[in-house]
Amino acid sequence: MNIQDYKGVFVFAQQEDNKLAGVSLELVGKAKELAKDLETEVTAVVLGSEIGDMAKKLGRYGADNVILADDPGLKVYMTEPYAHVLTQIIQEKKPEIVLYGATAIGRDLAPRVSARVHTGLTADCTGLEVDPETKNLRMTRPAFGGNIMATIICPEFRPQMATVRPGVMQRIHPAGESSAKVENYKVELPEESFNVEILDIVKKVSDKMDIQDAKVLVSGGRGMGCPENFQLLEDLAAAFGNGATVSSSRACVDAGWVEKDRQVGQTGKTVRPNLYIACGISGAIQHLAGMEDSDLIIAINKDEYAPIFEVADYGVVGDVTKILPAFTEQVKRA
Ligand code: FAD
């Protein structure tokens, strides 16, 4: 393998029902930064059916080129056809970096493609940068239960591949117009790619806002005492109005008090709201990994030495069951 032959930063732009995943837009922005350091271009690759209008959006978010692999066989995600087409594109175009969102689809697809093109994959990254001397990609991810951050390089193989956690990279402000060059890739899917048939897709309908979209998160931990006390968090979120919702630590998810999709942290979601209110949360490193980049953090904890106070901008030492109702009243009055 001559690694000098590999050029450009590729992003697998994930779409479902013709809607681009937020993480893909975040990755295009990050790819732009990496491409600048490598003096190269960003290419977004979209697979699907009737996906033409994705190209403009990707261009506005920073893609220099968009490859559209448009075929009825790619309408819904299936491992084999997607892995087949993406592998072909990578083998033909030889990018030096390929990024995927660490979503259910990205986590399924990326290892299969990396094995087929005989390269490595760093999963679940939280940081990416170009080494100024070697120009290798430095991929950072939590390791050993989040107790250390490991930086991984792939110096001898190309492309360098990573899945990246949703929410950790920031989208760039979109341009008014797209100037991306669009290529319609000729898809050839062999019969044996369709060894699985999708009979039905059942979507979970939730009336709650996704915690990654919230401007204000009122987050509860084991210190809330019982699931019934989560109503105090709901009341505070309601007082803030639209854009506010309730999230939690893993302890409460494991105890069955709240749904898994509310979990913030290393094995939950990474959030970056304007305001994060941590209630009865100790501040374990795995929890902090998911929320410490919030704009403003308020912590309520009865233990004045709780580690959450080290990342909090404002702290209240006291019992959540007493402080939360008073806090809610104040917010209602404001
Ligand atoms: P605790 O650590 O038990 O803290 C409860 C806090 O509440 C204490 O600080 C206590 O002083 C306070 N308190 C108690 N009563 C009151 C009261 N009445 N009023 C005010 N304060 C009170 N955790 C996550 O959150 N997200 C993750 O994604 C995650 N991933 C993990 C991945 C791995 C591999 C591992 C090993 C662990 C992970 N964890 C994760 C678990 C993490 O290590 C902690 O165990 C967890 O975050 C603790 O949750 P907690 O803060 O709610 O509970």
mmCIF file of C-alpha atoms and ligand atoms in Angstrom:
data_model
loop_
_atom_site.group_PDB
_atom_site.id
_atom_site.type_symbol
_atom_site.label_atom_id
_atom_site.label_comp_id
_atom_site.label_asym_id
_atom_site.label_seq_id
_atom_site.Cartn_x
_atom_site.Cartn_y
_atom_site.Cartn_z
ATOM 1 C CA MET A 1 0.000 0.000 0.000
ATOM 2 C CA ASN A 2 1.415 3.356 -0.990
ATOM 3 C CA ILE A 3 -0.181 5.735 1.474
ATOM 4 C CA GLN A 4 0.770 8.771 -0.635
ATOM 5 C CA ASP A 5 -1.898 7.661 -3.152
ATOM 6 C CA TYR A 6 -4.662 8.354 -0.612
ATOM 7 C CA LYS A 7 -6.072 11.894 -0.580
ATOM 8 C CA GLY A 8 -9.100 13.687 0.850
ATOM 9 C CA VAL A 9 -11.357 13.458 3.903
ATOM 10 C CA PHE A 10 -14.567 11.462 3.384
ATOM 11 C CA VAL A 11 -17.647 11.580 5.589
ATOM 12 C CA PHE A 12 -20.287 8.877 5.406
ATOM 13 C CA ALA A 13 -23.359 11.148 5.436
ATOM 14 C CA GLN A 14 -26.044 9.035 7.048
ATOM 15 C CA GLN A 15 -29.644 9.612 6.015
ATOM 16 C CA GLU A 16 -32.893 7.947 6.955
ATOM 17 C CA ASP A 17 -36.171 8.802 5.214
ATOM 18 C CA ASN A 18 -34.210 11.476 3.320
ATOM 19 C CA LYS A 19 -33.242 13.242 6.534
ATOM 20 C CA LEU A 20 -29.550 13.669 7.258
ATOM 21 C CA ALA A 21 -28.331 12.596 10.688
ATOM 22 C CA GLY A 22 -27.212 15.570 12.799
ATOM 23 C CA VAL A 23 -23.884 13.867 13.501
ATOM 24 C CA SER A 24 -23.112 13.776 9.769
ATOM 25 C CA LEU A 25 -23.381 17.562 9.583
ATOM 26 C CA GLU A 26 -21.157 17.821 12.665
ATOM 27 C CA LEU A 27 -18.615 15.552 10.973
ATOM 28 C CA VAL A 28 -18.590 17.542 7.735
ATOM 29 C CA GLY A 29 -17.633 20.590 9.837
ATOM 30 C CA LYS A 30 -14.850 18.662 11.594
ATOM 31 C CA ALA A 31 -13.682 17.187 8.292
ATOM 32 C CA LYS A 32 -13.332 20.730 6.936
ATOM 33 C CA GLU A 33 -10.905 21.525 9.774
ATOM 34 C CA LEU A 34 -8.875 18.353 9.154
ATOM 35 C CA ALA A 35 -8.872 18.939 5.391
ATOM 36 C CA LYS A 36 -7.459 22.413 5.943
ATOM 37 C CA ASP A 37 -4.528 20.972 7.915
ATOM 38 C CA LEU A 38 -3.958 18.378 5.186
ATOM 39 C CA GLU A 39 -4.482 20.829 2.321
ATOM 40 C CA THR A 40 -7.136 18.638 0.813
ATOM 41 C CA GLU A 41 -10.925 18.528 0.269
ATOM 42 C CA VAL A 42 -13.986 17.179 2.069
ATOM 43 C CA THR A 43 -16.233 14.696 0.303
ATOM 44 C CA ALA A 44 -19.584 13.630 1.745
ATOM 45 C CA VAL A 45 -20.861 10.248 0.571
ATOM 46 C CA VAL A 46 -24.618 9.631 0.723
ATOM 47 C CA LEU A 47 -26.240 6.269 0.064
ATOM 48 C CA GLY A 48 -29.986 5.922 -0.415
ATOM 49 C CA SER A 49 -32.800 6.257 -2.898
ATOM 50 C CA GLU A 50 -33.977 9.592 -4.333
ATOM 51 C CA ILE A 51 -31.455 11.514 -2.275
ATOM 52 C CA GLY A 52 -30.578 14.289 -4.739
ATOM 53 C CA ASP A 53 -31.555 17.178 -2.471
ATOM 54 C CA MET A 54 -29.092 16.074 0.253
ATOM 55 C CA ALA A 55 -26.188 17.394 -1.822
ATOM 56 C CA LYS A 56 -27.058 21.074 -1.388
ATOM 57 C CA LYS A 57 -27.377 20.787 2.366
ATOM 58 C CA LEU A 58 -24.047 18.985 2.686
ATOM 59 C CA GLY A 59 -22.436 21.646 0.508
ATOM 60 C CA ARG A 60 -23.814 24.406 2.709
ATOM 61 C CA TYR A 61 -22.378 22.667 5.788
ATOM 62 C CA GLY A 62 -18.868 22.505 4.296
ATOM 63 C CA ALA A 63 -18.562 19.596 1.830
ATOM 64 C CA ASP A 64 -16.470 20.452 -1.253
ATOM 65 C CA ASN A 65 -17.745 17.370 -3.075
ATOM 66 C CA VAL A 66 -20.761 15.117 -2.660
ATOM 67 C CA ILE A 67 -20.953 11.572 -3.996
ATOM 68 C CA LEU A 68 -24.517 10.349 -4.338
ATOM 69 C CA ALA A 69 -25.026 6.591 -4.550
ATOM 70 C CA ASP A 70 -28.697 6.569 -5.475
ATOM 71 C CA ASP A 71 -30.398 3.224 -5.998
ATOM 72 C CA PRO A 72 -33.735 1.660 -4.928
ATOM 73 C CA GLY A 73 -31.691 -1.156 -3.319
ATOM 74 C CA LEU A 74 -30.255 1.401 -0.874
ATOM 75 C CA LYS A 75 -33.595 2.905 0.180
ATOM 76 C CA VAL A 76 -33.414 1.554 3.734
ATOM 77 C CA TYR A 77 -30.221 0.706 5.557
ATOM 78 C CA MET A 78 -29.111 -2.889 5.201
ATOM 79 C CA THR A 79 -25.623 -3.949 6.169
ATOM 80 C CA GLU A 80 -24.596 -5.877 3.074
ATOM 81 C CA PRO A 81 -25.634 -3.525 0.240
ATOM 82 C CA TYR A 82 -24.358 -0.453 2.111
ATOM 83 C CA ALA A 83 -21.021 -2.119 2.981
ATOM 84 C CA HIS A 84 -20.654 -3.305 -0.618
ATOM 85 C CA VAL A 85 -21.215 0.123 -2.199
ATOM 86 C CA LEU A 86 -19.171 2.098 0.341
ATOM 87 C CA THR A 87 -16.262 -0.345 0.027
ATOM 88 C CA GLN A 88 -16.313 0.083 -3.757
ATOM 89 C CA ILE A 89 -16.329 3.877 -3.477
ATOM 90 C CA ILE A 90 -13.415 3.849 -1.017
ATOM 91 C CA GLN A 91 -11.378 1.406 -3.093
ATOM 92 C CA GLU A 92 -11.907 3.533 -6.180
ATOM 93 C CA LYS A 93 -11.458 7.031 -4.696
ATOM 94 C CA LYS A 94 -8.755 6.239 -2.102
ATOM 95 C CA PRO A 95 -9.517 8.810 0.630
ATOM 96 C CA GLU A 96 -6.944 9.227 3.407
ATOM 97 C CA ILE A 97 -9.614 9.588 6.132
ATOM 98 C CA VAL A 98 -13.168 8.229 6.410
ATOM 99 C CA LEU A 99 -15.458 9.380 9.252
ATOM 100 C CA TYR A 100 -18.770 7.886 10.379
ATOM 101 C CA GLY A 101 -21.170 8.907 13.151
ATOM 102 C CA ALA A 102 -21.116 6.432 16.041
ATOM 103 C CA THR A 103 -24.823 5.766 15.531
ATOM 104 C CA ALA A 104 -26.380 2.304 15.359
ATOM 105 C CA ILE A 105 -25.868 2.403 11.565
ATOM 106 C CA GLY A 106 -22.326 3.814 11.708
ATOM 107 C CA ARG A 107 -21.313 1.251 14.324
ATOM 108 C CA ASP A 108 -22.658 -1.553 12.152
ATOM 109 C CA LEU A 109 -21.218 -0.324 8.867
ATOM 110 C CA ALA A 110 -17.753 1.031 9.728
ATOM 111 C CA PRO A 111 -16.115 -2.190 11.025
ATOM 112 C CA ARG A 112 -17.341 -4.155 8.015
ATOM 113 C CA VAL A 113 -15.981 -1.621 5.565
ATOM 114 C CA SER A 114 -12.677 -1.296 7.420
ATOM 115 C CA ALA A 115 -12.185 -5.084 7.333
ATOM 116 C CA ARG A 116 -12.929 -5.186 3.593
ATOM 117 C CA VAL A 117 -10.444 -2.444 2.764
ATOM 118 C CA HIS A 118 -7.868 -3.915 5.201
ATOM 119 C CA THR A 119 -7.433 -0.946 7.465
ATOM 120 C CA GLY A 120 -8.027 -0.138 11.132
ATOM 121 C CA LEU A 121 -10.955 1.570 12.826
ATOM 122 C CA THR A 122 -11.048 3.655 15.985
ATOM 123 C CA ALA A 123 -14.539 3.441 17.443
ATOM 124 C CA ASP A 124 -16.420 6.043 19.466
ATOM 125 C CA CYS A 125 -13.963 8.917 19.137
ATOM 126 C CA THR A 126 -14.393 12.145 21.056
ATOM 127 C CA GLY A 127 -11.463 14.007 19.476
ATOM 128 C CA LEU A 128 -9.733 14.125 16.081
ATOM 129 C CA GLU A 129 -6.709 16.151 14.999
ATOM 130 C CA VAL A 130 -3.972 16.045 12.414
ATOM 131 C CA ASP A 131 -0.466 15.533 13.792
ATOM 132 C CA PRO A 132 1.396 18.591 12.492
ATOM 133 C CA GLU A 133 4.621 16.631 11.860
ATOM 134 C CA THR A 134 3.571 13.225 10.530
ATOM 135 C CA LYS A 135 0.166 14.322 9.155
ATOM 136 C CA ASN A 136 -1.354 11.166 10.665
ATOM 137 C CA LEU A 137 -4.821 11.448 12.166
ATOM 138 C CA ARG A 138 -4.743 11.403 15.969
ATOM 139 C CA MET A 139 -7.977 9.767 17.129
ATOM 140 C CA THR A 140 -8.919 10.145 20.802
ATOM 141 C CA ARG A 141 -11.422 7.984 22.649
ATOM 142 C CA PRO A 142 -12.180 7.055 26.265
ATOM 143 C CA ALA A 143 -10.611 3.753 27.372
ATOM 144 C CA PHE A 144 -10.621 1.589 30.523
ATOM 145 C CA GLY A 145 -14.129 2.588 31.518
ATOM 146 C CA GLY A 146 -13.464 6.237 30.731
ATOM 147 C CA ASN A 147 -10.603 6.483 33.213
ATOM 148 C CA ILE A 148 -8.063 7.405 30.542
ATOM 149 C CA MET A 149 -8.261 9.030 27.135
ATOM 150 C CA ALA A 150 -6.410 6.938 24.545
ATOM 151 C CA THR A 151 -4.950 8.554 21.435
ATOM 152 C CA ILE A 152 -4.733 6.130 18.537
ATOM 153 C CA ILE A 153 -2.938 6.490 15.199
ATOM 154 C CA CYS A 154 -2.988 4.295 12.114
ATOM 155 C CA PRO A 155 0.345 5.167 10.464
ATOM 156 C CA GLU A 156 0.758 2.285 8.022
ATOM 157 C CA PHE A 157 -2.675 1.802 6.512
ATOM 158 C CA ARG A 158 -5.122 3.961 4.637
ATOM 159 C CA PRO A 159 -7.778 5.140 4.917
ATOM 160 C CA GLN A 160 -7.648 6.102 8.582
ATOM 161 C CA MET A 161 -11.166 5.376 9.841
ATOM 162 C CA ALA A 162 -13.088 6.547 12.880
ATOM 163 C CA THR A 163 -16.602 6.549 14.232
ATOM 164 C CA VAL A 164 -17.349 9.719 16.203
ATOM 165 C CA ARG A 165 -19.861 10.168 18.987
ATOM 166 C CA PRO A 166 -22.848 12.352 18.111
ATOM 167 C CA GLY A 167 -22.778 15.730 19.826
ATOM 168 C CA VAL A 168 -19.035 16.062 20.456
ATOM 169 C CA MET A 169 -18.138 18.020 17.310
ATOM 170 C CA GLN A 170 -19.790 21.339 16.573
ATOM 171 C CA ARG A 171 -21.607 22.023 13.313
ATOM 172 C CA ILE A 172 -20.279 24.946 11.364
ATOM 173 C CA HIS A 173 -22.633 27.770 10.542
ATOM 174 C CA PRO A 174 -24.154 26.823 7.157
ATOM 175 C CA ALA A 175 -23.396 28.967 4.119
ATOM 176 C CA GLY A 176 -26.312 30.434 2.154
ATOM 177 C CA GLU A 177 -25.374 28.590 -1.027
ATOM 178 C CA SER A 178 -23.669 25.308 -1.783
ATOM 179 C CA SER A 179 -20.750 25.205 -4.195
ATOM 180 C CA ALA A 180 -20.172 21.457 -3.799
ATOM 181 C CA LYS A 181 -19.386 19.410 -6.870
ATOM 182 C CA VAL A 182 -21.843 16.530 -7.137
ATOM 183 C CA GLU A 183 -21.027 13.112 -8.565
ATOM 184 C CA ASN A 184 -23.712 10.533 -9.236
ATOM 185 C CA TYR A 185 -22.013 7.235 -8.507
ATOM 186 C CA LYS A 186 -23.014 4.283 -10.651
ATOM 187 C CA VAL A 187 -24.284 1.693 -8.190
ATOM 188 C CA GLU A 188 -23.932 -1.982 -9.068
ATOM 189 C CA LEU A 189 -25.396 -4.273 -6.463
ATOM 190 C CA PRO A 190 -24.882 -8.000 -6.896
ATOM 191 C CA GLU A 191 -27.826 -10.298 -6.165
ATOM 192 C CA GLU A 192 -26.045 -11.814 -3.138
ATOM 193 C CA SER A 193 -26.013 -8.416 -1.384
ATOM 194 C CA PHE A 194 -29.675 -8.961 -0.617
ATOM 195 C CA ASN A 195 -29.360 -11.884 1.758
ATOM 196 C CA VAL A 196 -31.617 -10.135 4.276
ATOM 197 C CA GLU A 197 -35.167 -8.983 3.693
ATOM 198 C CA ILE A 198 -36.672 -6.191 5.778
ATOM 199 C CA LEU A 199 -40.273 -7.084 6.532
ATOM 200 C CA ASP A 200 -41.247 -4.122 8.659
ATOM 201 C CA ILE A 201 -39.692 -1.115 10.392
ATOM 202 C CA VAL A 202 -41.259 -0.278 13.730
ATOM 203 C CA LYS A 203 -40.317 3.186 14.926
ATOM 204 C CA LYS A 204 -40.427 4.106 18.573
ATOM 205 C CA VAL A 205 -42.585 7.183 18.926
ATOM 206 C CA SER A 206 -41.678 9.436 21.825
ATOM 207 C CA ASP A 207 -43.475 12.634 22.727
ATOM 208 C CA LYS A 208 -40.377 13.814 24.592
ATOM 209 C CA MET A 209 -37.713 16.040 23.078
ATOM 210 C CA ASP A 210 -34.390 14.394 22.269
ATOM 211 C CA ILE A 211 -31.979 15.406 25.042
ATOM 212 C CA GLN A 212 -29.383 16.350 22.402
ATOM 213 C CA ASP A 213 -31.754 18.990 20.994
ATOM 214 C CA ALA A 214 -32.597 20.587 24.375
ATOM 215 C CA LYS A 215 -31.441 24.099 25.297
ATOM 216 C CA VAL A 216 -32.040 23.387 29.002
ATOM 217 C CA LEU A 217 -31.519 19.970 30.600
ATOM 218 C CA VAL A 218 -32.752 19.232 34.098
ATOM 219 C CA SER A 219 -30.856 16.074 34.931
ATOM 220 C CA GLY A 220 -31.471 13.707 37.812
ATOM 221 C CA GLY A 221 -29.198 11.212 39.526
ATOM 222 C CA ARG A 222 -29.492 8.561 42.217
ATOM 223 C CA GLY A 223 -29.721 11.389 44.746
ATOM 224 C CA MET A 224 -33.307 11.992 43.546
ATOM 225 C CA GLY A 225 -34.093 9.014 45.795
ATOM 226 C CA CYS A 226 -36.934 7.397 43.837
ATOM 227 C CA PRO A 227 -38.555 7.573 40.377
ATOM 228 C CA GLU A 228 -41.534 9.549 41.760
ATOM 229 C CA ASN A 229 -39.193 12.425 42.625
ATOM 230 C CA PHE A 230 -38.415 12.823 38.922
ATOM 231 C CA GLN A 231 -41.679 14.780 38.810
ATOM 232 C CA LEU A 232 -39.740 17.595 40.530
ATOM 233 C CA LEU A 233 -37.381 17.633 37.539
ATOM 234 C CA GLU A 234 -40.312 17.577 35.094
ATOM 235 C CA ASP A 235 -41.842 20.553 36.923
ATOM 236 C CA LEU A 236 -38.634 22.568 36.665
ATOM 237 C CA ALA A 237 -38.223 21.697 32.965
ATOM 238 C CA ALA A 238 -41.852 22.748 32.352
ATOM 239 C CA ALA A 239 -41.204 26.070 34.112
ATOM 240 C CA PHE A 240 -38.382 26.770 31.635
ATOM 241 C CA GLY A 241 -40.832 26.064 28.795
ATOM 242 C CA ASN A 242 -40.061 24.994 25.238
ATOM 243 C CA GLY A 243 -36.546 23.737 24.726
ATOM 244 C CA ALA A 244 -36.231 22.212 28.198
ATOM 245 C CA THR A 245 -36.459 18.536 29.094
ATOM 246 C CA VAL A 246 -35.338 15.953 31.655
ATOM 247 C CA SER A 247 -32.246 13.767 31.395
ATOM 248 C CA SER A 248 -30.462 11.519 33.870
ATOM 249 C CA SER A 249 -27.348 9.692 34.989
ATOM 250 C CA ARG A 250 -26.828 6.028 34.212
ATOM 251 C CA ALA A 251 -27.569 5.009 37.800
ATOM 252 C CA CYS A 252 -31.232 5.963 37.289
ATOM 253 C CA VAL A 253 -31.425 4.214 33.912
ATOM 254 C CA ASP A 254 -29.936 1.037 35.407
ATOM 255 C CA ALA A 255 -32.437 1.241 38.273
ATOM 256 C CA GLY A 256 -35.287 1.392 35.724
ATOM 257 C CA TRP A 257 -36.410 4.866 36.856
ATOM 258 C CA VAL A 258 -36.028 6.434 33.403
ATOM 259 C CA GLU A 259 -35.683 5.387 29.771
ATOM 260 C CA LYS A 260 -32.226 4.715 28.323
ATOM 261 C CA ASP A 261 -32.658 7.509 25.745
ATOM 262 C CA ARG A 262 -32.473 10.034 28.647
ATOM 263 C CA GLN A 263 -28.968 8.947 29.722
ATOM 264 C CA VAL A 264 -26.127 11.454 29.555
ATOM 265 C CA GLY A 265 -22.541 10.238 29.529
ATOM 266 C CA GLN A 266 -19.964 7.966 28.053
ATOM 267 C CA THR A 267 -22.401 5.153 27.332
ATOM 268 C CA GLY A 268 -25.324 7.532 26.894
ATOM 269 C CA LYS A 269 -25.553 10.722 24.877
ATOM 270 C CA THR A 270 -23.187 13.688 24.666
ATOM 271 C CA VAL A 271 -25.078 16.909 25.286
ATOM 272 C CA ARG A 272 -24.140 20.562 24.995
ATOM 273 C CA PRO A 273 -27.163 22.593 26.205
ATOM 274 C CA ASN A 274 -27.112 26.264 27.178
ATOM 275 C CA LEU A 275 -27.954 25.215 30.731
ATOM 276 C CA TYR A 276 -27.389 21.844 32.476
ATOM 277 C CA ILE A 277 -28.845 21.435 35.961
ATOM 278 C CA ALA A 278 -27.370 18.366 37.695
ATOM 279 C CA CYS A 279 -29.601 17.268 40.585
ATOM 280 C CA GLY A 280 -28.346 14.551 42.952
ATOM 281 C CA ILE A 281 -25.613 13.539 40.484
ATOM 282 C CA SER A 282 -22.173 12.852 41.969
ATOM 283 C CA GLY A 283 -20.174 13.767 38.836
ATOM 284 C CA ALA A 284 -18.492 10.457 37.939
ATOM 285 C CA ILE A 285 -16.005 10.815 35.080
ATOM 286 C CA GLN A 286 -18.270 8.787 32.763
ATOM 287 C CA HIS A 287 -21.119 11.227 33.402
ATOM 288 C CA LEU A 288 -18.934 14.320 32.979
ATOM 289 C CA ALA A 289 -17.749 12.984 29.596
ATOM 290 C CA GLY A 290 -21.251 13.575 28.278
ATOM 291 C CA MET A 291 -22.059 17.038 29.669
ATOM 292 C CA GLU A 292 -18.984 19.032 30.693
ATOM 293 C CA ASP A 293 -19.075 21.141 27.504
ATOM 294 C CA SER A 294 -22.496 22.565 28.434
ATOM 295 C CA ASP A 295 -22.465 26.379 28.371
ATOM 296 C CA LEU A 296 -23.578 26.791 32.000
ATOM 297 C CA ILE A 297 -23.724 24.096 34.684
ATOM 298 C CA ILE A 298 -25.658 24.328 37.948
ATOM 299 C CA ALA A 299 -25.256 21.483 40.463
ATOM 300 C CA ILE A 300 -27.473 20.652 43.434
ATOM 301 C CA ASN A 301 -25.997 18.069 45.795
ATOM 302 C CA LYS A 302 -26.135 17.508 49.526
ATOM 303 C CA ASP A 303 -22.427 16.589 49.608
ATOM 304 C CA GLU A 304 -20.307 19.713 49.327
ATOM 305 C CA TYR A 305 -17.343 17.596 48.182
ATOM 306 C CA ALA A 306 -19.203 15.920 45.301
ATOM 307 C CA PRO A 307 -16.996 16.016 42.158
ATOM 308 C CA ILE A 308 -19.829 17.599 40.136
ATOM 309 C CA PHE A 309 -19.007 20.902 41.874
ATOM 310 C CA GLU A 310 -15.585 20.890 40.161
ATOM 311 C CA VAL A 311 -17.227 21.402 36.748
ATOM 312 C CA ALA A 312 -20.220 23.456 37.940
ATOM 313 C CA ASP A 313 -20.419 27.216 37.373
ATOM 314 C CA TYR A 314 -22.900 27.515 40.264
ATOM 315 C CA GLY A 315 -23.450 25.050 43.086
ATOM 316 C CA VAL A 316 -26.146 24.612 45.709
ATOM 317 C CA VAL A 317 -25.373 22.376 48.682
ATOM 318 C CA GLY A 318 -28.620 20.900 49.941
ATOM 319 C CA ASP A 319 -31.424 18.398 49.542
ATOM 320 C CA VAL A 320 -32.864 18.238 46.026
ATOM 321 C CA THR A 321 -36.371 17.559 47.285
ATOM 322 C CA LYS A 322 -36.347 20.889 49.107
ATOM 323 C CA ILE A 323 -34.378 23.002 46.641
ATOM 324 C CA LEU A 324 -36.097 21.949 43.411
ATOM 325 C CA PRO A 325 -39.630 23.182 44.310
ATOM 326 C CA ALA A 326 -38.209 26.560 45.381
ATOM 327 C CA PHE A 327 -36.104 26.756 42.205
ATOM 328 C CA THR A 328 -39.184 25.979 40.070
ATOM 329 C CA GLU A 329 -41.181 28.740 41.791
ATOM 330 C CA GLN A 330 -38.415 31.260 41.089
ATOM 331 C CA VAL A 331 -38.213 30.274 37.416
ATOM 332 C CA LYS A 332 -42.017 30.554 37.074
ATOM 333 C CA ARG A 333 -41.874 34.050 38.534
ATOM 334 C CA ALA A 334 -38.978 35.224 36.346
HETATM 335 P P1 FAD B 1 -24.192 8.409 42.631
HETATM 336 O O1 FAD B 1 -22.776 8.344 42.216
HETATM 337 O O2 FAD B 1 -24.697 7.408 43.609
HETATM 338 O O3 FAD B 1 -24.395 9.870 43.228
HETATM 339 C C1 FAD B 1 -25.566 10.304 43.859
HETATM 340 C C2 FAD B 1 -25.299 11.730 44.346
HETATM 341 O O4 FAD B 1 -26.485 12.257 44.892
HETATM 342 C C3 FAD B 1 -24.230 11.799 45.435
HETATM 343 O O5 FAD B 1 -23.270 12.778 45.085
HETATM 344 C C4 FAD B 1 -25.020 12.262 46.686
HETATM 345 O O6 FAD B 1 -24.278 13.132 47.516
HETATM 346 C C5 FAD B 1 -26.187 12.982 46.054
HETATM 347 N N1 FAD B 1 -27.401 12.964 46.883
HETATM 348 C C6 FAD B 1 -27.956 11.913 47.544
HETATM 349 N N2 FAD B 1 -29.125 12.292 48.126
HETATM 350 C C7 FAD B 1 -29.296 13.597 47.833
HETATM 351 C C8 FAD B 1 -30.306 14.562 48.133
HETATM 352 N N3 FAD B 1 -31.396 14.240 48.837
HETATM 353 N N4 FAD B 1 -30.148 15.825 47.663
HETATM 354 C C9 FAD B 1 -29.051 16.186 46.940
HETATM 355 N N5 FAD B 1 -28.070 15.314 46.613
HETATM 356 C C10 FAD B 1 -28.192 14.043 47.038
HETATM 357 N N6 FAD B 1 -22.744 7.121 34.312
HETATM 358 C C11 FAD B 1 -23.454 8.033 33.642
HETATM 359 O O7 FAD B 1 -24.125 8.880 34.250
HETATM 360 N N7 FAD B 1 -23.481 8.024 32.277
HETATM 361 C C12 FAD B 1 -22.789 7.121 31.540
HETATM 362 O O8 FAD B 1 -22.862 7.144 30.309
HETATM 363 C C13 FAD B 1 -21.990 6.162 32.235
HETATM 364 N N8 FAD B 1 -21.243 5.251 31.552
HETATM 365 C C14 FAD B 1 -20.457 4.392 32.254
HETATM 366 C C15 FAD B 1 -19.608 3.524 31.558
HETATM 367 C C16 FAD B 1 -18.788 2.661 32.240
HETATM 368 C C17 FAD B 1 -17.881 1.763 31.457
HETATM 369 C C18 FAD B 1 -18.813 2.644 33.646
HETATM 370 C C19 FAD B 1 -17.903 1.718 34.407
HETATM 371 C C20 FAD B 1 -19.649 3.480 34.347
HETATM 372 C C21 FAD B 1 -20.485 4.368 33.676
HETATM 373 N N9 FAD B 1 -21.345 5.241 34.350
HETATM 374 C C22 FAD B 1 -22.029 6.174 33.647
HETATM 375 C C23 FAD B 1 -21.571 5.115 35.802
HETATM 376 C C24 FAD B 1 -20.799 6.122 36.635
HETATM 377 O O9 FAD B 1 -19.530 5.615 36.943
HETATM 378 C C25 FAD B 1 -21.555 6.421 37.948
HETATM 379 O O10 FAD B 1 -21.754 5.216 38.652
HETATM 380 C C26 FAD B 1 -22.893 7.116 37.761
HETATM 381 O O11 FAD B 1 -22.750 8.238 36.922
HETATM 382 C C27 FAD B 1 -23.424 7.537 39.122
HETATM 383 O O12 FAD B 1 -24.684 8.103 38.971
HETATM 384 P P2 FAD B 1 -25.203 9.161 40.038
HETATM 385 O O13 FAD B 1 -24.304 10.346 40.057
HETATM 386 O O14 FAD B 1 -26.640 9.406 39.716
HETATM 387 O O15 FAD B 1 -25.183 8.350 41.399
#
